Tab-separated table of C-alpha atoms and ligand atoms in Angstrom:
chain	number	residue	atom	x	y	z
A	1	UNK	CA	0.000	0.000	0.000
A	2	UNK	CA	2.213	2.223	-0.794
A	3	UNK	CA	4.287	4.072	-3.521
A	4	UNK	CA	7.694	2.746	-2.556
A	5	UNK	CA	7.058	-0.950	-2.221
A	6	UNK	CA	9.659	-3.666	-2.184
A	7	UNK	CA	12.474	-3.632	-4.234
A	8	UNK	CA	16.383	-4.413	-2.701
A	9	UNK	CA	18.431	-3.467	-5.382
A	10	UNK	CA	20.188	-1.435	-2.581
A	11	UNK	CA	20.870	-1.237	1.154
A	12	UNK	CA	17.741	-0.322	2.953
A	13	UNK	CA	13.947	0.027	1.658
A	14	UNK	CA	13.590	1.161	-1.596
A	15	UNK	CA	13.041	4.727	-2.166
A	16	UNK	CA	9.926	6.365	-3.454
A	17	UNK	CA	10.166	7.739	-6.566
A	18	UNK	CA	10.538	11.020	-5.436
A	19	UNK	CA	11.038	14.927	-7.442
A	20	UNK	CA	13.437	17.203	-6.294
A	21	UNK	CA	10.739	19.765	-4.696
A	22	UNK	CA	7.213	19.456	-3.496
A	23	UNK	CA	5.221	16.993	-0.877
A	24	UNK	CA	5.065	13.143	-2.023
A	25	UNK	CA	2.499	12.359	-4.537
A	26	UNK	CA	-0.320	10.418	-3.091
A	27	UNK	CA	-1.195	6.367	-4.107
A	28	UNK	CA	0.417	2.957	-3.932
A	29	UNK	CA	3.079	2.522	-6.726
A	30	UNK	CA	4.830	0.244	-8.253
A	31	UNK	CA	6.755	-2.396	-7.266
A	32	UNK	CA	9.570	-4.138	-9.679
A	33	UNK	CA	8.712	-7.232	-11.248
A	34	UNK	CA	9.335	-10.594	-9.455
A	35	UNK	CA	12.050	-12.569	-10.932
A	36	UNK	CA	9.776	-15.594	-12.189
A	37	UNK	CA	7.374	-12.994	-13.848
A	38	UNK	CA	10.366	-11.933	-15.909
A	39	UNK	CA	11.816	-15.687	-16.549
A	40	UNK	CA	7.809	-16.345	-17.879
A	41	UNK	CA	8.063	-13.709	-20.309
A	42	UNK	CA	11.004	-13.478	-21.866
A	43	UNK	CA	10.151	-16.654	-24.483
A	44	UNK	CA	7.508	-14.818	-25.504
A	45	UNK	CA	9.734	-11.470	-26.448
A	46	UNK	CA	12.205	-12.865	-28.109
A	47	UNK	CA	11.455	-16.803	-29.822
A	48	UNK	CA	7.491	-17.053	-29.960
A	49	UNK	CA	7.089	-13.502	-32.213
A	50	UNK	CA	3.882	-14.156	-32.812
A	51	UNK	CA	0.290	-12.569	-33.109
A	52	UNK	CA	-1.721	-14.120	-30.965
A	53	UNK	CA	-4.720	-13.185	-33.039
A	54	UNK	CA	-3.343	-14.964	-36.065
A	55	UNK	CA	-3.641	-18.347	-36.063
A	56	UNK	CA	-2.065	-19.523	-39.472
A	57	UNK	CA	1.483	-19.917	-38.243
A	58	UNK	CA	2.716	-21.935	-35.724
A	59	UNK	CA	4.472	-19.072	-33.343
A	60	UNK	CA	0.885	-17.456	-33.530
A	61	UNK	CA	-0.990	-20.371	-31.978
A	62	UNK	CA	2.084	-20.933	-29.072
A	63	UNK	CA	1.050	-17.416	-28.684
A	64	UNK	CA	-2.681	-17.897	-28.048
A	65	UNK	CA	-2.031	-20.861	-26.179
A	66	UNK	CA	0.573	-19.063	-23.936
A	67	UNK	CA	-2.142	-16.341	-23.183
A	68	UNK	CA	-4.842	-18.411	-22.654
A	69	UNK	CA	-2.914	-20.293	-20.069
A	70	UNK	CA	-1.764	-16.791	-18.588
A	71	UNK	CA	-6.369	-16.038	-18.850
A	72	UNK	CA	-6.465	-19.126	-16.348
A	73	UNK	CA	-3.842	-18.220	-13.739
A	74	UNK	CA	-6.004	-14.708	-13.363
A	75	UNK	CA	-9.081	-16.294	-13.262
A	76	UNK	CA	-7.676	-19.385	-10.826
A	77	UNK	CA	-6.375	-16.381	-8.899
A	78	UNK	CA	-10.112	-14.662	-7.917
A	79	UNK	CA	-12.483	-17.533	-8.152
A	80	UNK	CA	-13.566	-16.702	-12.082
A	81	UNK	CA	-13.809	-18.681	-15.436
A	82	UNK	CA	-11.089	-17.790	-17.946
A	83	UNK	CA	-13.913	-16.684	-20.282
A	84	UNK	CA	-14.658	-13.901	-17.639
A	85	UNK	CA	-10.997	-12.233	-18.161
A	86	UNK	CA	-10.525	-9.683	-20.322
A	87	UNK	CA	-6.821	-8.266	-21.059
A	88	UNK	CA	-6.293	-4.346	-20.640
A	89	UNK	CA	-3.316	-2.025	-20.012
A	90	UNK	CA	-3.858	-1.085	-16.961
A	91	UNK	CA	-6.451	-0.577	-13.793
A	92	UNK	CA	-7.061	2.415	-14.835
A	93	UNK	CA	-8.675	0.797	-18.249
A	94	UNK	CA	-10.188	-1.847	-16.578
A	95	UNK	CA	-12.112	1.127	-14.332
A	96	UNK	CA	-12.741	3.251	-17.233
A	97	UNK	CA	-14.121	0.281	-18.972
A	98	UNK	CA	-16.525	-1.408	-16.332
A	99	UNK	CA	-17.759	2.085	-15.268
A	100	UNK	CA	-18.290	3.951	-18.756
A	101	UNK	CA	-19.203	0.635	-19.955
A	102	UNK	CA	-21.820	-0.604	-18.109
A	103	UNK	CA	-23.289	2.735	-17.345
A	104	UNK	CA	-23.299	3.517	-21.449
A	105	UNK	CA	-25.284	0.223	-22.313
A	106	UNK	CA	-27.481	0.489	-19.773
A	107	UNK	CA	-28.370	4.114	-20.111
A	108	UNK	CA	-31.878	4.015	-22.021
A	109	UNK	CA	-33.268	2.283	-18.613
A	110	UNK	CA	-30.328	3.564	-15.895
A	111	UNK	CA	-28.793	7.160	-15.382
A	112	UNK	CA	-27.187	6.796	-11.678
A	113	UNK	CA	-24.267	5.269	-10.496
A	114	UNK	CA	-22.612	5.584	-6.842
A	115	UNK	CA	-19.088	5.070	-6.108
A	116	UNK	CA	-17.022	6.714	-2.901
A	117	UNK	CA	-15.465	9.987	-2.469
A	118	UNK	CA	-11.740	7.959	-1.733
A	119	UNK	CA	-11.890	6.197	-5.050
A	120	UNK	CA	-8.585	6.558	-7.430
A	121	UNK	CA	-8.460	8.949	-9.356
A	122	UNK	CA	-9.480	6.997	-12.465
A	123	UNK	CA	-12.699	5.816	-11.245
A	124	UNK	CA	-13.513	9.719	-9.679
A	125	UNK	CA	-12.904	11.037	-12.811
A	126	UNK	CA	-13.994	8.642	-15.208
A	127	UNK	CA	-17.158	9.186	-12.839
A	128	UNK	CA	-16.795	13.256	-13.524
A	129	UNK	CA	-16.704	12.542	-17.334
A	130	UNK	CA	-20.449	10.182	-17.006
A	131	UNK	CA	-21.842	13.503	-15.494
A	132	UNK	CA	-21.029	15.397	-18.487
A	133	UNK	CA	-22.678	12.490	-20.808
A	134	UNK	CA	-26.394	13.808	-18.001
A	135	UNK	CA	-25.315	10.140	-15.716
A	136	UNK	CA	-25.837	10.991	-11.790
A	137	UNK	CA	-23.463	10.356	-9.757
A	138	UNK	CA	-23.428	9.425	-5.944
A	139	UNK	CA	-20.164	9.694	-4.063
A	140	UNK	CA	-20.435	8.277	-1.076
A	141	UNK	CA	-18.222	10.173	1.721
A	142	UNK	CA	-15.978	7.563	4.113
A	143	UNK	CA	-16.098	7.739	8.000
A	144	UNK	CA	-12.890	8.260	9.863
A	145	UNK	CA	-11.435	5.143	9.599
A	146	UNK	CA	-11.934	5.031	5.654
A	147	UNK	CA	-14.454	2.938	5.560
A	148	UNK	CA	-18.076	3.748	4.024
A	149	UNK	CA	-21.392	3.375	6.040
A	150	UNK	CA	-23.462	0.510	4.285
A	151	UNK	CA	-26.852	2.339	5.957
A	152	UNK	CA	-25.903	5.198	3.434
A	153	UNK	CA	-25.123	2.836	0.651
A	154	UNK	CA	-28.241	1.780	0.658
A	155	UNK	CA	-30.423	4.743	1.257
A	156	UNK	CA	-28.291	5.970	-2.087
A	157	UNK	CA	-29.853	3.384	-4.515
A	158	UNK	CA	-32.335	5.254	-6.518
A	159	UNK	CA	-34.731	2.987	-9.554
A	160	UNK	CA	-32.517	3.745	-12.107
A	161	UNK	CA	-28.990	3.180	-10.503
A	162	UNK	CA	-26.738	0.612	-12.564
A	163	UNK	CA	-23.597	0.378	-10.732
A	164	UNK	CA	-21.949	0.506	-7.208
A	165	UNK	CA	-18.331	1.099	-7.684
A	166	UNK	CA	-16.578	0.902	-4.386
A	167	UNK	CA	-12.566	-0.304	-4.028
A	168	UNK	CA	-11.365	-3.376	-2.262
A	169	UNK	CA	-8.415	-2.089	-0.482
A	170	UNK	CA	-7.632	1.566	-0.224
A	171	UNK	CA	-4.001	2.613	-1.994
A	172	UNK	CA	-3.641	5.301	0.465
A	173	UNK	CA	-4.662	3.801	3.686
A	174	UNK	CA	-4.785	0.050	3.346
A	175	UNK	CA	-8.090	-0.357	4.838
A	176	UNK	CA	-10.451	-3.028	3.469
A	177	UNK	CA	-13.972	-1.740	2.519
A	178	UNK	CA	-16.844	-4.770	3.673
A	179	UNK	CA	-16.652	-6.221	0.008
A	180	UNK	CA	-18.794	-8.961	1.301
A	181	UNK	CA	-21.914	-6.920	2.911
A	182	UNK	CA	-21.489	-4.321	-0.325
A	183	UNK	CA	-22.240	-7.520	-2.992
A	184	UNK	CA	-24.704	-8.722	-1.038
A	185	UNK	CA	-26.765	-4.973	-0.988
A	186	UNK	CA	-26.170	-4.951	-4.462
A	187	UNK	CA	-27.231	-8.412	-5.519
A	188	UNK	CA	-30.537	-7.576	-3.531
A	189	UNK	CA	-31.132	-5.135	-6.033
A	190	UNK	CA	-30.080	-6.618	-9.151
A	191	UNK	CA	-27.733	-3.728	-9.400
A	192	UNK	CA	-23.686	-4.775	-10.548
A	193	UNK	CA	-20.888	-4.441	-8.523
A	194	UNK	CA	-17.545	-3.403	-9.965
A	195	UNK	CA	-14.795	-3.580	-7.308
A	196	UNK	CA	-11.375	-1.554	-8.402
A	197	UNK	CA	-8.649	-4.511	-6.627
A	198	UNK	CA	-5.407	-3.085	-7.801
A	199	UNK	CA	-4.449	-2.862	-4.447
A	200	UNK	CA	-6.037	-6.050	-3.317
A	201	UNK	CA	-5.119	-8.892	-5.350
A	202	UNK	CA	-2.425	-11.117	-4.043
A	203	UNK	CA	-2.658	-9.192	-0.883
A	204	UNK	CA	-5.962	-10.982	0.381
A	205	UNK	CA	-8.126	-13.887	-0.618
A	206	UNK	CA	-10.328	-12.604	-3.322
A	207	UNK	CA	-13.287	-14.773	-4.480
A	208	UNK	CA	-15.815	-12.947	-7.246
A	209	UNK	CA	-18.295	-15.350	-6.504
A	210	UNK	CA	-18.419	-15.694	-2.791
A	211	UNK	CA	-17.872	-11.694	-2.875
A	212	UNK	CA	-20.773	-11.544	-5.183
A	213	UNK	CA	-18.670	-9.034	-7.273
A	214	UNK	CA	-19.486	-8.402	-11.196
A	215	UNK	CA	-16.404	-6.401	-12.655
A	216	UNK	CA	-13.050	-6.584	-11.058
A	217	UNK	CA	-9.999	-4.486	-11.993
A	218	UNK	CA	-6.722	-5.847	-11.257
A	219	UNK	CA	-3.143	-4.328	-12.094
A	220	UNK	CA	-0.024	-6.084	-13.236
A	221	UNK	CA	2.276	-3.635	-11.656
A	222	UNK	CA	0.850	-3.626	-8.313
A	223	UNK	CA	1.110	-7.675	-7.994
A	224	UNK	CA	5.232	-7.717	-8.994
A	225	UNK	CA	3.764	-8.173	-12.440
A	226	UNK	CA	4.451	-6.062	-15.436
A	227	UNK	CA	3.836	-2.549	-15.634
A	228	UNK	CA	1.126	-1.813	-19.085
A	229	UNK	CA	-1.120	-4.695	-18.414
A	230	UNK	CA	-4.300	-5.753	-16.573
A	231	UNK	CA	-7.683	-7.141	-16.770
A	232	UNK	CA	-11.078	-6.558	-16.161
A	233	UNK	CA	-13.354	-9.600	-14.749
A	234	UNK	CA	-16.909	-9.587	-16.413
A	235	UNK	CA	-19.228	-11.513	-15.295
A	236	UNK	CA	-21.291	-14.278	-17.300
A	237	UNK	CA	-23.883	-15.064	-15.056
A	238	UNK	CA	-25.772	-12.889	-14.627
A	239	UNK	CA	-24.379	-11.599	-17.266
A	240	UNK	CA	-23.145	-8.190	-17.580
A	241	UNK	CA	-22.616	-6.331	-20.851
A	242	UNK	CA	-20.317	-3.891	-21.682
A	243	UNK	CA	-20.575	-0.944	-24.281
A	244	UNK	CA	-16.309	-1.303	-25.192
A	245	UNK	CA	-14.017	1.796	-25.159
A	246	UNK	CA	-12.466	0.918	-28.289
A	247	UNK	CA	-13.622	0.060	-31.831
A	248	UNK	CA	-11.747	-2.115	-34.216
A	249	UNK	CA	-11.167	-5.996	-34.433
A	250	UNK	CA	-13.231	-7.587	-31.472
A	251	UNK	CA	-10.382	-8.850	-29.778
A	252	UNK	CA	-11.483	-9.993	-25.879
A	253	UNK	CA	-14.762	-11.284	-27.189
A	254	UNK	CA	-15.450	-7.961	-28.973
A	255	UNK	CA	-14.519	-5.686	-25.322
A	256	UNK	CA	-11.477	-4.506	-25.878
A	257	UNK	CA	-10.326	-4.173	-29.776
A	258	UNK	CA	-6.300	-4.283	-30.215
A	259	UNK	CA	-3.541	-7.088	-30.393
A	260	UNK	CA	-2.884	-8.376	-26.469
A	261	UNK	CA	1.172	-7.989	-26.072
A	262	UNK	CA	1.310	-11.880	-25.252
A	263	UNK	CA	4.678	-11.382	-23.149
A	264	UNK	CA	2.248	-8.874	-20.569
A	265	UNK	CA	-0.045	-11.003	-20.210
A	266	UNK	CA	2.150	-14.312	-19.703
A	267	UNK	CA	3.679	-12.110	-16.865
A	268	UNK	CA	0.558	-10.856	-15.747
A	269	UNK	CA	-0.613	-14.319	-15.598
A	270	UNK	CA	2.766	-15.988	-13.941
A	271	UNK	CA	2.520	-13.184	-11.239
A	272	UNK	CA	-1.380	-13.957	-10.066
A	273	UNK	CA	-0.065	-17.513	-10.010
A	274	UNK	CA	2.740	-16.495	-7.376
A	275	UNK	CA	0.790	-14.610	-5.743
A	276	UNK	CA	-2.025	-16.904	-4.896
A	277	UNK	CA	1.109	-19.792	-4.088
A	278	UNK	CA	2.698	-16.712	-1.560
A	279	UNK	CA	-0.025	-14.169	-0.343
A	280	UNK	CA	-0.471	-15.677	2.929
A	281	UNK	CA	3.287	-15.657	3.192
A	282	UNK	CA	3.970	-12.234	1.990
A	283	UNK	CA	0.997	-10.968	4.018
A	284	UNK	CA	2.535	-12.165	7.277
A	285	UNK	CA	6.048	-11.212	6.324
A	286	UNK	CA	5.306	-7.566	5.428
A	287	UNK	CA	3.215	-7.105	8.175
A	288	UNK	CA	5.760	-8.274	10.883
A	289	UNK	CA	8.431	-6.135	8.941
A	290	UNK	CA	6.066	-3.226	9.046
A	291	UNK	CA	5.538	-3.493	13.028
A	292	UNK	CA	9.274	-4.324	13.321
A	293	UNK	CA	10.118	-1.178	11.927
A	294	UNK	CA	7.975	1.015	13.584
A	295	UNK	CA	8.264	-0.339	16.913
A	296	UNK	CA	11.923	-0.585	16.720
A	297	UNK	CA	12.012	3.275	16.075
A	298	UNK	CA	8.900	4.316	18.434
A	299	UNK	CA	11.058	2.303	21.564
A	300	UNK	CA	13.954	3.679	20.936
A	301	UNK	CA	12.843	7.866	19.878
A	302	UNK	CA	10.240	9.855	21.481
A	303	UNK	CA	7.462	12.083	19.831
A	304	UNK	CA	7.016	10.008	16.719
A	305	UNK	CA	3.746	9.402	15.098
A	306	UNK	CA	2.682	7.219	12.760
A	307	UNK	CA	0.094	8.268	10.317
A	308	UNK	CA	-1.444	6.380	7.472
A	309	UNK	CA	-3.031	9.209	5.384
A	310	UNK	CA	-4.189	11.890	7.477
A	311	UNK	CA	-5.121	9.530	10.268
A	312	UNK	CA	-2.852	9.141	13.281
A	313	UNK	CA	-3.359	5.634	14.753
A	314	UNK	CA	-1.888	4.390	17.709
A	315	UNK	CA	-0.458	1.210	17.946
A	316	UNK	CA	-3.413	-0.828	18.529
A	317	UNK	CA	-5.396	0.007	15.695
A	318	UNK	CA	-2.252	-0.335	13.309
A	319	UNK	CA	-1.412	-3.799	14.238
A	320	UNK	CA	-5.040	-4.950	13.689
A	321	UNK	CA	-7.035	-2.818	11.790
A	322	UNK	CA	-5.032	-1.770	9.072
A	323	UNK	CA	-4.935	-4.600	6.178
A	324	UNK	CA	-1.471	-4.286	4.819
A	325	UNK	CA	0.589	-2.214	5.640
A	326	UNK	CA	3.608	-1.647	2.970
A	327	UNK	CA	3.846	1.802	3.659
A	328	UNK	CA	4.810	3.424	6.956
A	329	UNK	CA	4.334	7.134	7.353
A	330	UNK	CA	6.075	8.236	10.527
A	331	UNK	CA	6.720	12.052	11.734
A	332	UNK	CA	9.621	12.912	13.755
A	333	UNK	CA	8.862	16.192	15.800
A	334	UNK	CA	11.680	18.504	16.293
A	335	UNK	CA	13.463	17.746	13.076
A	336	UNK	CA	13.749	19.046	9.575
A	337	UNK	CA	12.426	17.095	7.015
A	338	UNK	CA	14.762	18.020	4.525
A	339	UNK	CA	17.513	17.043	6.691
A	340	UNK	CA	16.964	14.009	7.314
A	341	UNK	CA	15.697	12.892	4.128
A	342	UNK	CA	19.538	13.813	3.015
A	343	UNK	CA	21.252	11.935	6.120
A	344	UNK	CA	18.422	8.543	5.348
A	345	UNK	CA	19.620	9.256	1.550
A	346	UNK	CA	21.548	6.180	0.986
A	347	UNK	CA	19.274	3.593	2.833
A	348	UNK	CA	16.189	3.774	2.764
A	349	UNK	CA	13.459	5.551	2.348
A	350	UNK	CA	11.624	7.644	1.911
A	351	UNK	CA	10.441	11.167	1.346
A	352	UNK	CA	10.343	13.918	3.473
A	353	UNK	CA	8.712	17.296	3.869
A	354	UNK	CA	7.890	20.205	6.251
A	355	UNK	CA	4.643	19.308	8.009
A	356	UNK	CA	4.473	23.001	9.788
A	357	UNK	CA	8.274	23.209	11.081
A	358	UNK	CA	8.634	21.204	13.928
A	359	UNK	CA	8.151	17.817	12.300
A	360	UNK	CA	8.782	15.867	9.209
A	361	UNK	CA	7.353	12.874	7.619
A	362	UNK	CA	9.131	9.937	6.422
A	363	UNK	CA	8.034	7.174	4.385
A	364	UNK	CA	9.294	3.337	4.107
A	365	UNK	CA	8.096	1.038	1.620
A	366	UNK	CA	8.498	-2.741	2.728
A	367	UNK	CA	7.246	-5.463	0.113
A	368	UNK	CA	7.876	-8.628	-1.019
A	369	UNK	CA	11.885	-8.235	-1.283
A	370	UNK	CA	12.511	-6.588	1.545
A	371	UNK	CA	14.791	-8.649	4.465
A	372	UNK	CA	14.702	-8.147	8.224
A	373	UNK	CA	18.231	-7.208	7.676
A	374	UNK	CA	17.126	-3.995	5.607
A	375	UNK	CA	14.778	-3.203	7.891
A	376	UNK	CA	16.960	-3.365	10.975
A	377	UNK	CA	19.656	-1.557	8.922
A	378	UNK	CA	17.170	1.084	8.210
A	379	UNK	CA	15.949	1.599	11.622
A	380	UNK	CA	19.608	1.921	13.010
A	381	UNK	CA	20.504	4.634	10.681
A	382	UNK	CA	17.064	6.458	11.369
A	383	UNK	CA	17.118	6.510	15.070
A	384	UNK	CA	21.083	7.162	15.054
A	385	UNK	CA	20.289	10.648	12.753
A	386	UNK	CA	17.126	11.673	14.348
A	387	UNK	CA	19.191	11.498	17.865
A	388	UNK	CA	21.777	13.493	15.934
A	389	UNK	CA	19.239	16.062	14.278
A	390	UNK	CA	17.370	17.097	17.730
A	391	UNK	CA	20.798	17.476	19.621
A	392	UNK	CA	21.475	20.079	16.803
A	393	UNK	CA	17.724	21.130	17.232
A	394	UNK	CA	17.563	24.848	19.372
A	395	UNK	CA	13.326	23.943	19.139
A	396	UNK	CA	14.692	20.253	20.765
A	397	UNK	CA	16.634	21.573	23.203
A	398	UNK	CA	13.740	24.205	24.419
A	399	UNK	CA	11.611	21.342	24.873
A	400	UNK	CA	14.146	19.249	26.940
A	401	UNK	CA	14.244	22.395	29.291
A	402	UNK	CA	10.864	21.912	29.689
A	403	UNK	CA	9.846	25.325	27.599
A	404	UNK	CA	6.371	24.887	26.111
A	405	UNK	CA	6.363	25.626	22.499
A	406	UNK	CA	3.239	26.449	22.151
A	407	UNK	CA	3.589	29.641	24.658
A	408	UNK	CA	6.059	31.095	22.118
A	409	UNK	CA	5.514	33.627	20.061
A	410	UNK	CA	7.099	33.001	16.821
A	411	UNK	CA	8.343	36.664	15.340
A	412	UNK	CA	8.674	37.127	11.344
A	413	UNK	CA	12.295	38.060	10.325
B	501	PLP	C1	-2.438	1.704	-9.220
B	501	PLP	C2	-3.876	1.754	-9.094
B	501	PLP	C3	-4.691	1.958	-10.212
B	501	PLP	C4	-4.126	2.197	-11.595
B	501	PLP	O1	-3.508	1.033	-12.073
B	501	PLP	P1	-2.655	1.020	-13.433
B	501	PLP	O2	-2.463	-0.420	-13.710
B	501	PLP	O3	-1.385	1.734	-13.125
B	501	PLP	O4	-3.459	1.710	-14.478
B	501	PLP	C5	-6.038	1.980	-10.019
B	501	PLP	N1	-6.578	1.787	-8.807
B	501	PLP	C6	-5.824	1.573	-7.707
B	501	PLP	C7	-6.491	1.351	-6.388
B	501	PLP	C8	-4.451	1.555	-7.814
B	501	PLP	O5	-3.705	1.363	-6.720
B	502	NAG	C1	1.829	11.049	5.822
B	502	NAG	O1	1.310	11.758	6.950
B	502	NAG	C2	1.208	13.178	6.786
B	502	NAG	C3	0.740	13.780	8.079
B	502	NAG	O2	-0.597	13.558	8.273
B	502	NAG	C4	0.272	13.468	5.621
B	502	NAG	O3	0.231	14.858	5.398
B	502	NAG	C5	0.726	12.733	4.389
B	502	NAG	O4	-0.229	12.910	3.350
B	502	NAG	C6	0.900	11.260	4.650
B	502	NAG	N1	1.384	10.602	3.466
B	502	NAG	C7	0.935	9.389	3.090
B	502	NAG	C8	1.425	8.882	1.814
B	502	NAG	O5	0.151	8.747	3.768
């Protein structure tokens, strides 16, 4: 769940991609592609060359077959048939697919849709972009932990509404919404349910059937697949049609027009088939790397806080409340962000800014590739230059003498 996942090319967590200026760009990103993912696909860039829609020469049918068998590893991995699996680029086309879709074949009958107010970006605006076409849109707003009330989910159905968008797992927080309850309201009303599981898949046991879900988007790039490919899970029964995005040669049983890059979706494939051999693994790995880290640092440097989005949590609520936790947001009072993003440089991390000027806010990705060993190295270093930043602090050292900061008054120069 978070921007600077896994990754040990170097000493320490990876770093967040991070620019030079300006406060850390919000959402879960990227993590590089597991090892196997890349053995799985490199046959298919370099000997099969094939067209996968072409079946009149041989490398063109070890094609097909090679992405059909990469269909079934996606569906195996959430429950579905391989017919239900459709091949995108992205989650971001799988959202803008399954909502503009649906809501554009149904719309002689259905004009309404409701999705959250803490949906990605894609789905919000994808959303915005219905309204201008006369849809309606409910966004539903989140309580404080993140989650959405199901009493106002349902008092938002109206006759007419066609789809319930709402996210499995939240790329900024990590908090699960109740998938479960939300199909179950939905299938009551014969209304579909698209679920956006970028963040979800191979994090948690997905099931479209027991989840009573419709559309599902899922992400290469966020599973240690390959970045540029996805798929969208449509259901067949009941069945749920689709007005496609794209016009031309009715590939993906006529959704999504355009040659599928075979060696994507081999390594889309190979990585939902790791994941559903390792999530239970990786899920209890990251997790007691994540409460390593931060209770290493919290037991051995006061005034921290962790925060996952705006939320501060104490330590109760973040060891069972919060999913999955590959992203650890912690603020250090009393010491320039800036300064110790520079001293963390090499390790870990992270990026910092000014949250007023007393405190700054690291982050540390932990995922799949990360070791105890990094972890422990990257706690070290972080408590060894936050010690040295406050004694170097004049705003620390007024505290230690027991000076209230908030009785100062601060004069412009
Ligand atoms: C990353 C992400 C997306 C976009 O996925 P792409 O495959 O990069 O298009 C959509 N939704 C969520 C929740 C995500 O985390
Ligand atoms: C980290 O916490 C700070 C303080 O609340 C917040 O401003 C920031 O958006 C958080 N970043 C992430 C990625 O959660």
């Amino acid at each position: 769940v978070c921007r600077a996942a896994a990754g040990a090319e170097r000493r320490g967590l990876s770093p967040s991609p991070r620019g030079t200026a300006g406060p850390p760009r919000a959402g879960a990103a990227p993590a590089a592609p597991d090892p196997r993912v890349l053995d799985s696909m490199l046959p298919y860039l370099t000997a099969y060359y094939g067209n996968p829609h072409s079946r009149t020469h041989a490398y063109g049918w070890e094609s097909e077959a090679a992405m059909e068998n990469a269909r079934r590893q996606v569906a195996n991995l959430i429950g579905a048939d391989s017919r239900e699996i459709i091949f995108t680029s992205g989650a971001t086309e799988s959202n803008n697919m399954a909502i503009k879709g649906v809501a554009r074949f149904y719309k002689s009958r259905k004009k309404h849709i409701i999705t959250t107010q803490t949906e990605h970006k894609c789905v919000l605006d994808s959303c915005r972009s219905l309204e201008t076409e006369g849809f309606r849109i409910t966004y539903l707003p989140v309580k404080k932990n993140g989650l959405i009330d199901l009493k106002e989910l349902e008092a938002a159905f109206q006759p007419d509404t066609s789809l319930v968008s709402v996210m499995t797992v939240n790329n900024e927080i990590g908090v699960k919404q109740p998938i479960y309850d939300i199909g179950e309201i939905c299938r009551a009303r014969k209304v579909f349910f698209h679920t956006d599981a970028a963040q979800a898949i191979g994090k948690i046991p997905m099931d479209v059937n027991n989840m009573k879900i419709d559309l599902m988007s899922i992400s290469g790039h966020k599973i240690y697949g390959p970045k540029g490919v996805g798929a969208l899970y449509v259901r067949r029964r009941p069945r749920v049609r689709l007005e496609p995005l794209q016009s031309g040669g009715g590939q993906e049983r006529g959704l999504r027009s355009g040659t599928v890059p075979t060696p994507l979706a081999v390594g889309l494939g190979a990585a939902c088939e790791v994941a559903q051999h390792e999530m239970e693994y990786d899920h209890k790995r990251i997790s007691q790397l994540a409460e390593r880290l931060v209770t290493k640092i919290m037991s051995e440097v006061p005034d921290v806080w962790l925060w996952l989005n705006n939320i501060l949590v104490d330590g109760f609520f973040f060891l069972f409340h919060i999913l999955y936790v590959g992203c650890i947001n912690l603020s250090f009072a009393y010491v320039e962000g800036e300064s110790l993003l520079m001293a963390l440089k090499d390790v870990a991390l992270s990026s910092g800014r000014y949250v007023e000027f007393t405190e700054s806010v690291e982050l540390f990705g932990i995922g799949r590739f990360t070791t105890e060993e990094e972890v422990d190295y990257t706690v070290q270093k972080c408590i060894q230059h936050v010690k040295r930043l406050r004694e170097m602090s004049p705003l620390w050292e007024m505290v230690q003498d027991g000076i209230d900061l908030k009785s100062i008054k601060w004069t412009q120069h």
